[in-house]
PDB file of C-alpha atoms in Angstrom:
ATOM      1  CA  MET A 649     -60.554  39.296 -78.782  1.00 50.00           C
ATOM      2  CA  ALA A 650     -64.095  38.726 -79.253  1.00 53.00           C
ATOM      3  CA  PRO A 651     -66.391  37.805 -76.451  1.00 55.00           C
ATOM      4  CA  THR A 652     -67.199  34.179 -76.284  1.00 62.00           C
ATOM      5  CA  LEU A 653     -70.515  32.844 -75.444  1.00 58.00           C
ATOM      6  CA  PHE A 654     -70.693  30.269 -72.787  1.00 59.00           C
ATOM      7  CA  HIS A 655     -73.385  27.777 -72.950  1.00 57.00           C
ATOM      8  CA  TYR A 656     -74.365  26.214 -69.628  1.00 58.00           C
ATOM      9  CA  PRO A 657     -76.571  23.210 -69.603  1.00 58.00           C
ATOM     10  CA  LEU A 658     -79.784  23.602 -67.752  1.00 62.00           C
ATOM     11  CA  VAL A 659     -79.701  22.152 -64.293  1.00 54.00           C
ATOM     12  CA  PRO A 660     -82.871  21.033 -62.561  1.00 57.00           C
ATOM     13  CA  ILE A 661     -83.734  23.094 -59.495  1.00 61.00           C
ATOM     14  CA  ASP A 662     -83.629  20.130 -57.127  1.00 63.00           C
ATOM     15  CA  ASP A 663     -80.075  19.429 -58.087  1.00 63.00           C
ATOM     16  CA  PHE A 664     -79.295  23.089 -57.754  1.00 58.00           C
ATOM     17  CA  LEU A 665     -80.757  23.224 -54.237  1.00 61.00           C
ATOM     18  CA  LYS A 666     -78.905  20.093 -53.179  1.00 66.00           C
ATOM     19  CA  HIS A 667     -75.721  21.542 -54.509  1.00 69.00           C
ATOM     20  CA  GLU A 668     -76.366  24.826 -52.735  1.00 74.00           C
ATOM     21  CA  ARG A 669     -77.037  23.042 -49.436  1.00 76.00           C
ATOM     22  CA  LYS A 670     -73.803  21.166 -49.750  1.00 78.00           C
ATOM     23  CA  GLU A 671     -71.964  24.369 -50.420  1.00 81.00           C
ATOM     24  CA  ARG A 672     -73.589  26.059 -47.424  1.00 82.00           C
ATOM     25  CA  TYR A 673     -72.832  23.065 -45.235  1.00 84.00           C
ATOM     26  CA  LYS A 674     -69.194  23.163 -46.324  1.00 85.00           C
ATOM     27  CA  LEU A 675     -69.089  26.875 -45.673  1.00 87.00           C
ATOM     28  CA  LEU A 676     -70.595  26.456 -42.196  1.00 89.00           C
ATOM     29  CA  VAL A 677     -68.207  23.645 -41.344  1.00 91.00           C
ATOM     30  CA  GLY A 678     -65.280  25.723 -42.607  1.00 89.00           C
ATOM     31  CA  ILE A 679     -66.420  28.729 -40.561  1.00 93.00           C
ATOM     32  CA  GLY A 680     -66.914  26.472 -37.513  1.00 92.00           C
ATOM     33  CA  VAL A 681     -63.445  25.039 -37.898  1.00 95.00           C
ATOM     34  CA  VAL A 682     -61.943  28.513 -38.279  1.00 95.00           C
ATOM     35  CA  VAL A 683     -63.847  29.776 -35.224  1.00 96.00           C
ATOM     36  CA  LEU A 684     -62.775  26.716 -33.264  1.00 96.00           C
ATOM     37  CA  LEU A 685     -59.147  27.249 -34.348  1.00 96.00           C
ATOM     38  CA  VAL A 686     -59.339  30.908 -33.347  1.00 96.00           C
ATOM     39  CA  ILE A 687     -60.723  29.914 -29.930  1.00 96.00           C
ATOM     40  CA  VAL A 688     -57.969  27.304 -29.476  1.00 97.00           C
ATOM     41  CA  VAL A 689     -55.281  29.780 -30.569  1.00 96.00           C
ATOM     42  CA  MET A 690     -56.649  32.412 -28.211  1.00 96.00           C
ATOM     43  CA  ALA A 691     -56.786  29.904 -25.347  1.00 96.00           C
ATOM     44  CA  LEU A 692     -53.240  28.770 -26.054  1.00 96.00           C
ATOM     45  CA  GLY A 693     -52.102  32.386 -26.364  1.00 94.00           C
ATOM     46  CA  THR A 694     -53.747  33.204 -23.034  1.00 95.00           C
ATOM     47  CA  LEU A 695     -52.099  30.189 -21.411  1.00 94.00           C
ATOM     48  CA  LEU A 696     -48.771  31.182 -22.957  1.00 93.00           C
ATOM     49  CA  ILE A 697     -49.095  34.725 -21.609  1.00 92.00           C
ATOM     50  CA  ILE A 698     -49.928  33.356 -18.140  1.00 90.00           C
ATOM     51  CA  TYR A 699     -46.957  30.970 -18.324  1.00 88.00           C
ATOM     52  CA  VAL A 700     -44.587  33.749 -19.424  1.00 87.00           C
ATOM     53  CA  LYS A 701     -45.794  36.005 -16.607  1.00 86.00           C
ATOM     54  CA  ARG A 702     -45.300  33.249 -14.056  1.00 82.00           C
ATOM     55  CA  ALA A 703     -41.928  32.273 -15.530  1.00 79.00           C
ATOM     56  CA  ASN A 704     -40.761  35.851 -15.251  1.00 82.00           C
ATOM     57  CA  SER A 705     -42.192  36.305 -11.785  1.00 83.00           C
ATOM     58  CA  GLU A 706     -39.849  36.963  -8.882  1.00 86.00           C
ATOM     59  CA  ASP A 707     -40.657  33.661  -7.146  1.00 83.00           C
ATOM     60  CA  CYS A 708     -39.910  31.687 -10.278  1.00 79.00           C
ATOM     61  CA  GLN A 709     -36.655  33.568 -10.815  1.00 84.00           C
ATOM     62  CA  GLU A 710     -35.607  32.811  -7.229  1.00 88.00           C
ATOM     63  CA  GLY A 711     -36.506  29.159  -7.759  1.00 85.00           C
ATOM     64  CA  HIS A 712     -34.451  29.111 -10.940  1.00 86.00           C
ATOM     65  CA  ARG A 713     -31.508  30.697  -9.101  1.00 90.00           C
ATOM     66  CA  ALA A 714     -31.874  28.133  -6.300  1.00 92.00           C
ATOM     67  CA  VAL A 715     -31.852  25.304  -8.861  1.00 92.00           C
ATOM     68  CA  MET A 716     -28.705  26.723 -10.463  1.00 94.00           C
ATOM     69  CA  GLU A 717     -27.018  27.094  -7.068  1.00 94.00           C
ATOM     70  CA  CYS A 718     -27.941  23.498  -6.230  1.00 94.00           C
ATOM     71  CA  ARG A 719     -26.502  22.348  -9.555  1.00 95.00           C
ATOM     72  CA  ASN A 720     -23.300  24.293  -8.916  1.00 95.00           C
ATOM     73  CA  ALA A 721     -23.038  22.940  -5.369  1.00 94.00           C
ATOM     74  CA  THR A 722     -23.733  19.424  -6.642  1.00 95.00           C
ATOM     75  CA  HIS A 723     -21.064  19.823  -9.304  1.00 95.00           C
ATOM     76  CA  LEU A 724     -18.524  21.057  -6.740  1.00 95.00           C
ATOM     77  CA  LEU A 725     -19.415  18.207  -4.385  1.00 95.00           C
ATOM     78  CA  GLU A 726     -19.018  15.696  -7.223  1.00 96.00           C
ATOM     79  CA  GLN A 727     -15.576  17.123  -7.971  1.00 96.00           C
ATOM     80  CA  LYS A 728     -14.597  16.925  -4.302  1.00 95.00           C
ATOM     81  CA  LEU A 729     -15.940  13.374  -4.105  1.00 96.00           C
ATOM     82  CA  THR A 730     -13.909  12.408  -7.160  1.00 95.00           C
ATOM     83  CA  LEU A 731     -10.781  13.932  -5.619  1.00 95.00           C
ATOM     84  CA  ALA A 732     -11.474  12.186  -2.309  1.00 94.00           C
ATOM     85  CA  GLN A 733     -11.980   8.867  -4.086  1.00 95.00           C
ATOM     86  CA  ASP A 734      -8.716   9.345  -5.976  1.00 95.00           C
ATOM     87  CA  GLY A 735      -6.955  10.153  -2.705  1.00 94.00           C
ATOM     88  CA  PHE A 736      -8.540   7.115  -1.086  1.00 95.00           C
ATOM     89  CA  ARG A 737      -7.366   4.872  -3.941  1.00 95.00           C
ATOM     90  CA  ASP A 738      -3.865   6.314  -3.627  1.00 95.00           C
ATOM     91  CA  ALA A 739      -3.939   5.748   0.139  1.00 94.00           C
ATOM     92  CA  GLU A 740      -5.107   2.162  -0.373  1.00 95.00           C
ATOM     93  CA  ALA A 741      -2.238   1.578  -2.800  1.00 94.00           C
ATOM     94  CA  GLN A 742       0.227   3.036  -0.282  1.00 95.00           C
ATOM     95  CA  VAL A 743      -1.231   0.885   2.495  1.00 94.00           C
ATOM     96  CA  ALA A 744      -0.826  -2.200   0.320  1.00 94.00           C
ATOM     97  CA  THR A 745       2.785  -1.217  -0.386  1.00 95.00           C
ATOM     98  CA  TYR A 746       3.434  -0.535   3.301  1.00 94.00           C
ATOM     99  CA  ASN A 747       1.867  -3.856   4.280  1.00 94.00           C
ATOM    100  CA  GLN A 748       4.095  -5.661   1.782  1.00 95.00           C
ATOM    101  CA  THR A 749       7.120  -3.815   3.165  1.00 95.00           C
ATOM    102  CA  VAL A 750       6.114  -4.699   6.732  1.00 94.00           C
ATOM    103  CA  MET A 751       5.729  -8.358   5.775  1.00 95.00           C
ATOM    104  CA  THR A 752       9.154  -8.328   4.132  1.00 95.00           C
ATOM    105  CA  LEU A 753      10.708  -6.633   7.162  1.00 95.00           C
ATOM    106  CA  MET A 754       9.008  -9.077   9.543  1.00 95.00           C
ATOM    107  CA  ALA A 755      10.393 -12.018   7.561  1.00 94.00           C
ATOM    108  CA  SER A 756      13.836 -10.396   7.585  1.00 94.00           C
ATOM    109  CA  LEU A 757      13.534  -9.747  11.341  1.00 94.00           C
ATOM    110  CA  ASP A 758      12.599 -13.380  11.971  1.00 94.00           C
ATOM    111  CA  LYS A 759      15.651 -14.490   9.994  1.00 94.00           C
ATOM    112  CA  GLU A 760      17.847 -12.086  11.966  1.00 94.00           C
ATOM    113  CA  LYS A 761      16.399 -13.354  15.261  1.00 93.00           C
ATOM    114  CA  ALA A 762      17.130 -16.941  14.260  1.00 92.00           C
ATOM    115  CA  HIS A 763      20.647 -15.939  13.206  1.00 92.00           C
ATOM    116  CA  SER A 764      21.091 -14.015  16.474  1.00 93.00           C
ATOM    117  CA  LEU A 765      20.013 -17.064  18.481  1.00 92.00           C
ATOM    118  CA  ASP A 766      22.510 -19.198  16.559  1.00 93.00           C
ATOM    119  CA  VAL A 767      25.246 -16.642  17.239  1.00 92.00           C
ATOM    120  CA  GLU A 768      24.300 -16.522  20.952  1.00 93.00           C
ATOM    121  CA  LYS A 769      24.509 -20.317  21.148  1.00 94.00           C
ATOM    122  CA  LYS A 770      27.911 -20.275  19.471  1.00 94.00           C
ATOM    123  CA  VAL A 771      29.079 -17.496  21.817  1.00 93.00           C
ATOM    124  CA  GLU A 772      27.914 -19.516  24.826  1.00 93.00           C
ATOM    125  CA  GLU A 773      29.707 -22.595  23.496  1.00 93.00           C
ATOM    126  CA  LEU A 774      32.869 -20.582  22.893  1.00 92.00           C
ATOM    127  CA  GLU A 775      32.629 -18.994  26.360  1.00 93.00           C
ATOM    128  CA  GLY A 776      32.328 -22.488  27.814  1.00 92.00           C
ATOM    129  CA  GLU A 777      35.365 -23.595  25.830  1.00 93.00           C
ATOM    130  CA  ILE A 778      37.261 -20.474  26.936  1.00 92.00           C
ATOM    131  CA  THR A 779      36.378 -21.199  30.569  1.00 93.00           C
ATOM    132  CA  THR A 780      37.527 -24.793  30.139  1.00 93.00           C
ATOM    133  CA  LEU A 781      40.738 -23.694  28.433  1.00 92.00           C
ATOM    134  CA  ASN A 782      41.371 -21.050  31.129  1.00 92.00           C
ATOM    135  CA  GLN A 783      40.955 -23.741  33.773  1.00 93.00           C
ATOM    136  CA  LYS A 784      43.346 -25.998  31.866  1.00 91.00           C
ATOM    137  CA  LEU A 785      45.775 -23.088  31.529  1.00 90.00           C
ATOM    138  CA  GLN A 786      45.624 -22.415  35.279  1.00 92.00           C
ATOM    139  CA  ASP A 787      46.143 -26.107  35.978  1.00 91.00           C
ATOM    140  CA  ALA A 788      49.060 -26.196  33.544  1.00 88.00           C
ATOM    141  CA  SER A 789      50.525 -23.002  35.060  1.00 89.00           C
ATOM    142  CA  MET A 790      50.290 -24.527  38.505  1.00 92.00           C
ATOM    143  CA  GLU A 791      51.911 -27.702  37.195  1.00 90.00           C
ATOM    144  CA  VAL A 792      54.689 -25.664  35.551  1.00 89.00           C
ATOM    145  CA  GLU A 793      55.212 -23.729  38.795  1.00 90.00           C
ATOM    146  CA  ARG A 794      55.321 -26.973  40.759  1.00 90.00           C
ATOM    147  CA  LEU A 795      57.779 -28.469  38.300  1.00 89.00           C
ATOM    148  CA  ARG A 796      59.894 -25.293  38.364  1.00 89.00           C
ATOM    149  CA  ARG A 797      60.150 -25.474  42.142  1.00 90.00           C
ATOM    150  CA  LYS A 798      60.946 -29.129  41.883  1.00 88.00           C
ATOM    151  CA  ASN A 799      63.554 -28.325  39.254  1.00 87.00           C
ATOM    152  CA  GLN A 800      65.028 -25.588  41.472  1.00 88.00           C
ATOM    153  CA  ASP A 801      65.117 -28.006  44.372  1.00 86.00           C
ATOM    154  CA  LEU A 802      66.782 -30.592  42.215  1.00 85.00           C
ATOM    155  CA  SER A 803      69.208 -28.016  40.822  1.00 84.00           C
ATOM    156  CA  ALA A 804      70.103 -26.964  44.351  1.00 83.00           C
ATOM    157  CA  LYS A 805      70.627 -30.581  45.329  1.00 82.00           C
ATOM    158  CA  ILE A 806      72.718 -31.178  42.257  1.00 79.00           C
ATOM    159  CA  ALA A 807      74.845 -28.116  42.983  1.00 77.00           C
ATOM    160  CA  ASP A 808      75.367 -29.401  46.521  1.00 77.00           C
ATOM    161  CA  GLN A 809      76.291 -32.753  45.224  1.00 75.00           C
ATOM    162  CA  LYS A 810      78.669 -31.244  42.653  1.00 72.00           C
ATOM    163  CA  ASP A 811      80.621 -29.589  45.336  1.00 71.00           C
ATOM    164  CA  SER A 812      80.777 -32.717  47.384  1.00 70.00           C
ATOM    165  CA  ALA A 813      82.094 -35.124  44.868  1.00 57.00           C
ATOM    166  CA  SER A 814      83.649 -34.923  41.493  1.00 53.00           C
ATOM    167  CA  SER A 815      83.243 -38.608  40.889  1.00 51.00           C
ATOM    168  CA  LEU A 816      79.589 -38.243  41.167  1.00 47.00           C
ATOM    169  CA  LYS A 817      79.778 -35.688  38.354  1.00 50.00           C
ATOM    170  CA  ASP A 818      79.033 -38.259  35.720  1.00 53.00           C
ATOM    171  CA  THR A 819      76.130 -39.580  37.762  1.00 55.00           C
ATOM    172  CA  SER A 820      74.677 -36.115  38.303  1.00 56.00           C
ATOM    173  CA  SER A 821      74.821 -35.454  34.553  1.00 61.00           C
ATOM    174  CA  ALA A 822      72.858 -38.628  34.059  1.00 58.00           C
ATOM    175  CA  ALA A 823      70.368 -37.511  36.745  1.00 60.00           C
ATOM    176  CA  LYS A 824      69.980 -34.156  35.050  1.00 63.00           C
ATOM    177  CA  LEU A 825      69.266 -35.910  31.840  1.00 60.00           C
ATOM    178  CA  LEU A 826      66.708 -38.110  33.524  1.00 64.00           C
ATOM    179  CA  LEU A 827      65.130 -35.030  35.078  1.00 64.00           C
ATOM    180  CA  LEU A 828      65.028 -33.105  31.805  1.00 64.00           C
ATOM    181  CA  ILE A 829      63.330 -35.923  29.912  1.00 63.00           C
ATOM    182  CA  PRO A 830      60.078 -35.756  31.963  1.00 62.00           C
ATOM    183  CA  LEU A 831      60.203 -31.945  31.833  1.00 62.00           C
ATOM    184  CA  LEU A 832      60.505 -32.007  28.055  1.00 63.00           C
ATOM    185  CA  GLY A 833      57.628 -34.467  27.874  1.00 59.00           C
ATOM    186  CA  LEU A 834      55.496 -32.170  30.053  1.00 54.00           C
ATOM    187  CA  GLY A 835      56.392 -29.161  27.893  1.00 50.00           C
ATOM    188  CA  ALA A 836      55.413 -31.065  24.746  1.00 49.00           C
ATOM    189  CA  ARG A 837      52.139 -32.078  26.395  1.00 52.00           C
ATOM    190  CA  LEU A 838      51.353 -28.432  27.251  1.00 49.00           C
ATOM    191  CA  LEU A 839      51.879 -27.323  23.686  1.00 50.00           C
TER     192      LEU A 839
END
């Protein structure tokens, strides 16, 4: 390839100087920005080195361990609290069940007391009736005994009279009959 000739138009010197100033200004600004960035990076690097040294220091490590222990203790306490709350809820449920059972038993006990009082009243009434019937039985026994003696007396009199007269035999049979009629009536009354 053959060399080519470049033809540049002629530029006035004022324009050239203005253009050169602009280029220098841009270069200075660029260098300033780079220097500023280097300073910022170095400052940040220095701060990072200081932070890393402090983070790896013994005091910081102990603080980190203490924080981890606190977290572990807090976690264990939260678990224990959860278990205690579950136990408390279970206990509350049992208490509610026990209270319901107690209420049911109290109602049942009240019914039994009322029934017991009714039974006691009936027993007292029956004891009163038994006492009355025992008294009536004693009275009837005494009446039977009295009538038996009377009957024995009458039988003895009748036997005496039998021996004395045979004609009176028909009369004594009638008297026996008359005597037996009230005795039969008394026996029917006792039954």
